[in-house]
Short mmCIF file of C-alpha atoms in Angstrom, two decimals:
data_model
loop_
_atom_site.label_atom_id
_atom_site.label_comp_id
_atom_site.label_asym_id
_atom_site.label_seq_id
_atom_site.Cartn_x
_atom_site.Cartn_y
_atom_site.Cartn_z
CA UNK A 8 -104.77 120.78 117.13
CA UNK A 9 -102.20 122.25 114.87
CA UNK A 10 -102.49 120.70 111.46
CA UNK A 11 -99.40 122.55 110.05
CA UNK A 12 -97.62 119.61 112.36
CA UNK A 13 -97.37 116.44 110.52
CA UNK A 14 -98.57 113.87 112.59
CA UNK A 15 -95.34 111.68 112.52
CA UNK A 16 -93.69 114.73 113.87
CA UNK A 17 -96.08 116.19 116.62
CA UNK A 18 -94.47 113.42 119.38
CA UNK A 19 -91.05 114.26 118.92
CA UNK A 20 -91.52 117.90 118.67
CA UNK A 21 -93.63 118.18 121.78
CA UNK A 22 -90.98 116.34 123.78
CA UNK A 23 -88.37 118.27 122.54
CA UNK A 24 -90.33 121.79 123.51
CA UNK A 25 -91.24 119.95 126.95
CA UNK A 26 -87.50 119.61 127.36
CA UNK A 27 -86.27 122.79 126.47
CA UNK A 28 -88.64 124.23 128.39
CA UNK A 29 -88.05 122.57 131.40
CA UNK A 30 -84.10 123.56 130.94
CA UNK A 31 -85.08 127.48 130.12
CA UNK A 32 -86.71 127.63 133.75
CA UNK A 33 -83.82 126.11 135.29
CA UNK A 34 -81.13 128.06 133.56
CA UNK A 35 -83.40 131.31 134.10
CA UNK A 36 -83.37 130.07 137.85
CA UNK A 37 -79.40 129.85 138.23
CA UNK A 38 -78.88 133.17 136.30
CA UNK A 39 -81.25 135.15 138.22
CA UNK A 40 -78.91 134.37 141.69
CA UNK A 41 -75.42 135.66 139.49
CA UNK A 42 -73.85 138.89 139.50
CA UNK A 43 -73.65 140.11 135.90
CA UNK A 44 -69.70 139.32 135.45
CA UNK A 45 -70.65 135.84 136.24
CA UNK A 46 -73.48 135.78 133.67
CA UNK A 47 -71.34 137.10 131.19
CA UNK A 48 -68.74 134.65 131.75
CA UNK A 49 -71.46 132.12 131.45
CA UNK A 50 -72.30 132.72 128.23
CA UNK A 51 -68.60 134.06 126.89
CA UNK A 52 -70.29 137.46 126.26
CA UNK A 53 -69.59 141.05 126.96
CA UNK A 54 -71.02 142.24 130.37
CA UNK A 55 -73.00 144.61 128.56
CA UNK A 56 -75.21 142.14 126.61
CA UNK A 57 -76.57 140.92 129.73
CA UNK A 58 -79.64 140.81 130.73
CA UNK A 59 -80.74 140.51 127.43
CA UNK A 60 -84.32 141.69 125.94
CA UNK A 61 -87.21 139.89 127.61
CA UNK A 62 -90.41 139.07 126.09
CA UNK A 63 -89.32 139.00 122.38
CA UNK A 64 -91.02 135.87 121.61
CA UNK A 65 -94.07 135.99 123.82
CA UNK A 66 -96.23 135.95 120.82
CA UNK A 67 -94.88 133.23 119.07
CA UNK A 68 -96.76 130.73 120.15
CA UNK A 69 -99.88 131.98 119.64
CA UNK A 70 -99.42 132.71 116.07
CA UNK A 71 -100.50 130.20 113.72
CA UNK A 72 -99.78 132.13 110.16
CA UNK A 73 -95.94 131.21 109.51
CA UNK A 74 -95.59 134.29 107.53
CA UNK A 75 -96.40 136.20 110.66
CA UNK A 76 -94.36 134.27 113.08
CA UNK A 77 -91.51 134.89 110.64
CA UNK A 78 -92.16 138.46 110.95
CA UNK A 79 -92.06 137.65 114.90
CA UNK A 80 -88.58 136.11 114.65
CA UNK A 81 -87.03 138.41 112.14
CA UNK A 82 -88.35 141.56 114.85
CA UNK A 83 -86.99 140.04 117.47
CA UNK A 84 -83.25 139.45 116.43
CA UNK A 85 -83.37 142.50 114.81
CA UNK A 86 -84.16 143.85 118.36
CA UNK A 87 -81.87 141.99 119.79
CA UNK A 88 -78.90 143.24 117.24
CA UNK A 89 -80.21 146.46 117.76
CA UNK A 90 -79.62 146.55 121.56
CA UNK A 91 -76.69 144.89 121.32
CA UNK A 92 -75.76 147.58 118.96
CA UNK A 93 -76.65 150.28 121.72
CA UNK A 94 -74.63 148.48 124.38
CA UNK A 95 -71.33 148.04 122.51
CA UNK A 96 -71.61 150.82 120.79
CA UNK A 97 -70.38 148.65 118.04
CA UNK A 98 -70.96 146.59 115.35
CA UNK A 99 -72.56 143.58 116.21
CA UNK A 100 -70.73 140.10 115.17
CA UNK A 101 -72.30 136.44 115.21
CA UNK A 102 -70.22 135.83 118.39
CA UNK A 103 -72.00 138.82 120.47
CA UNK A 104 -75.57 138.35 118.28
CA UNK A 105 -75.77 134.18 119.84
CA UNK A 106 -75.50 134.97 123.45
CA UNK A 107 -77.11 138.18 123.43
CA UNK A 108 -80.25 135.87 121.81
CA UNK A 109 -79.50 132.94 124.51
CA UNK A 110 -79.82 135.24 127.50
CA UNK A 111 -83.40 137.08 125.87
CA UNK A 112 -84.49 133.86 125.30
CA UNK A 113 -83.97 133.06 129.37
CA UNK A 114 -87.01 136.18 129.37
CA UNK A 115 -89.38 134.90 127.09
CA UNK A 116 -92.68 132.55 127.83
CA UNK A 117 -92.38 130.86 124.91
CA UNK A 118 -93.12 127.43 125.44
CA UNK A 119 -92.99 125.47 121.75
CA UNK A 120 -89.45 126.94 120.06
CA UNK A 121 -89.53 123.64 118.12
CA UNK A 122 -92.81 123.49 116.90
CA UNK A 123 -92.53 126.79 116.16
CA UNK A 124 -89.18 126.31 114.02
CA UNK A 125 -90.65 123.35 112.37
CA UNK A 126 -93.59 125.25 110.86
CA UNK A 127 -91.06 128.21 110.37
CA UNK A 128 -89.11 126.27 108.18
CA UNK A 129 -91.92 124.27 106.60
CA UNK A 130 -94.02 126.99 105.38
CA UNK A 131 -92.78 130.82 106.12
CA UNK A 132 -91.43 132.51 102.54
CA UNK A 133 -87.53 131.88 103.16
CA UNK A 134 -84.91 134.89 102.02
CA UNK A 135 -81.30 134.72 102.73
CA UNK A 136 -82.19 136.71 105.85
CA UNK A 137 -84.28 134.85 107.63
CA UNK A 138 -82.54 131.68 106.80
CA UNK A 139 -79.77 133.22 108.50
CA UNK A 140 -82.33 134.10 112.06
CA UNK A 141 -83.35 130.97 111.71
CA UNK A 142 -80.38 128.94 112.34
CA UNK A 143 -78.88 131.81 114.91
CA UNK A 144 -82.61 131.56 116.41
CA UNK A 145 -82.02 127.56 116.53
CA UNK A 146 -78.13 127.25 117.72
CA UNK A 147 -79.29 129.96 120.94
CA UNK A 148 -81.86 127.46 122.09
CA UNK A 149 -79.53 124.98 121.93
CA UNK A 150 -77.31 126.91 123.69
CA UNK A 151 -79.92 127.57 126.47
CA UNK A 152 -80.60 123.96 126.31
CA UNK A 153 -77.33 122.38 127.10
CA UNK A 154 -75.92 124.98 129.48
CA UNK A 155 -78.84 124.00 131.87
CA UNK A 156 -77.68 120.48 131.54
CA UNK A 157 -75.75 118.92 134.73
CA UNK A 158 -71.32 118.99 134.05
CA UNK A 159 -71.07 115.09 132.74
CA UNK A 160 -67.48 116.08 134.46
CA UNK A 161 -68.30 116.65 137.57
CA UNK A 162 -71.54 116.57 140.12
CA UNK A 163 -71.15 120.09 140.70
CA UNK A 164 -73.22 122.14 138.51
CA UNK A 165 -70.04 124.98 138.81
CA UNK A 166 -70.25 128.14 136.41
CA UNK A 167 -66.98 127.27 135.55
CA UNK A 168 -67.93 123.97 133.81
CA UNK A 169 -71.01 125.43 132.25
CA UNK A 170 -68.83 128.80 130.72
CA UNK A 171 -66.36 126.13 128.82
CA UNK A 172 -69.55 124.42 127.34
CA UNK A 173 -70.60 128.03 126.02
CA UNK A 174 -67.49 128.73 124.27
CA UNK A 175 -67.29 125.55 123.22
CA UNK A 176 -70.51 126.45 121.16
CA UNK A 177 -69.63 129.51 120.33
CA UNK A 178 -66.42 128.58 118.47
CA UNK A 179 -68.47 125.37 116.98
CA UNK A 180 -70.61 127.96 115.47
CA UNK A 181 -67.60 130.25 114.40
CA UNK A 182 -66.04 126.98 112.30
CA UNK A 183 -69.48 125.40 111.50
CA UNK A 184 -72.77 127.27 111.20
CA UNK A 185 -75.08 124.65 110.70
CA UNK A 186 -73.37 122.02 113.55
CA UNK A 187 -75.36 123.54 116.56
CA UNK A 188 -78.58 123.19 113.99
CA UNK A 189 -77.56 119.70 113.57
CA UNK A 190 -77.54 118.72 117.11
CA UNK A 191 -80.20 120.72 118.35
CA UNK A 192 -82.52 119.11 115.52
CA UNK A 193 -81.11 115.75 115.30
CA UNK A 194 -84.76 114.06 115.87
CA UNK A 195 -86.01 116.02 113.28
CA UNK A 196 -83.45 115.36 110.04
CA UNK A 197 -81.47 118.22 108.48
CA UNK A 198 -82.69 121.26 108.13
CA UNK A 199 -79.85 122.86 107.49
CA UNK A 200 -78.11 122.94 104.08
CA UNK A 201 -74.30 121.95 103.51
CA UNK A 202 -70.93 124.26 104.47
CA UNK A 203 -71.05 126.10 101.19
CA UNK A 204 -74.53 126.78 101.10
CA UNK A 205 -74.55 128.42 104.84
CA UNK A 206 -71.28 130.65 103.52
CA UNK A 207 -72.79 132.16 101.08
CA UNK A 208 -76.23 132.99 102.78
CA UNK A 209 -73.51 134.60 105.16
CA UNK A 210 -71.53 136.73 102.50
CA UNK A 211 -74.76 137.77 101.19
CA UNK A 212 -76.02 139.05 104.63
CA UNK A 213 -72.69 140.70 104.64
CA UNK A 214 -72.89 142.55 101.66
CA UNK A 215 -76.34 143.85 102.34
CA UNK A 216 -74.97 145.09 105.58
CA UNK A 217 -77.38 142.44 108.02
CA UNK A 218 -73.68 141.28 109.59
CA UNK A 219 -70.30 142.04 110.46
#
């Protein structure tokens, strides 16, 4: 039993790792039977991001020292921005670093991503950098999360549907950084501090060269 987890909280974050879960293996399912143009269309990303890294956050899970499992995290979208880098052959920017995390996410066997973000945020030493991971970390499960869910348009689960509820994200993201946080982590209050507050971690990051 992890007793990093409140027990108020343990419930509602097991459900909500038991859902994403479930929606990771079916999302990982449909993606595995596109072409790559159709993948990348999925996800509003350049062809070249896709398939993403696999197995970044296989160890996650098992590690119970937060200051570790930021260390996990941080290596892992730095890996991420780092291919991404190497497939551009650009700069990365927050629009090619979410997807390019949502489809290496599809590759991982991590099976508690709230948990896991709960303890993160609880108890791992926070900088202006991993603050930053941390909410892109949290808006790409989302992502993964509600692309697997069924069109509430439509009974077909069409690509077509499922690519306008990426961009949607994406451009949520773009205008508000912490809104994916928000809905992804509804159940478990706000985590993520106002407009201003996100900006700034942002310009920071900028300065010190961490984005574009």
């Amino acid at each position: 039993e992890d007793y990093l987890i409140p027990a108020d909280r343990r419930e509602a974050l097991a459900a909500a790792d038991e859902k994403w879960t479930r929606a990771r293996a079916r999302l990982a399912a449909r993606v595995d039977l596109l072409r790559p143009t159709a993948v990348a269309a999925l996800f509003s990303c350049d062809e070249r991001l896709v398939p993403g890294t696999p197995g970044l956050f296989d160890a996650l899970d098992a590690q119970r020292d937060p200051a570790a499992a930021a260390g996990i995290v941080s290596d892992a979208l730095d890996a991420v921005n780092k291919n991404a880098n190497a497939a551009l052959g650009d700069s990365v920017s927050a629009d090619d670093l979410l997807p390019a995390l949502a489809l290496s996410l599809l590759r991982t066997n991590l099976a508690a991503p709230y948990t896991n973000l709960f303890k993160l945020r609880a108890y791992a030493p926070h900088t202006p950098r991993l603050e930053y991971y941390l909410t892109t970390f949290d808006a790409a499960l989302a992502v993964v999360r509600d692309l697997a869910e069924p069109s509430e348009s439509s009974d077909d689960d069409d690509s077509d549907s499922t690519a306008t509820a990426a961009t949607h994200h994406l451009r949520v993201l773009d205008d508000d950084p912490a809104a994916l946080d928000r809905t992804s982590m509804k159940e478990l209050g706000d985590w993520i501090g106002n407009q201003a507050a996100m900006e700034d971690t942002l310009a920071l990051l900028s300065q010190e060269g961490w984005v574009s």
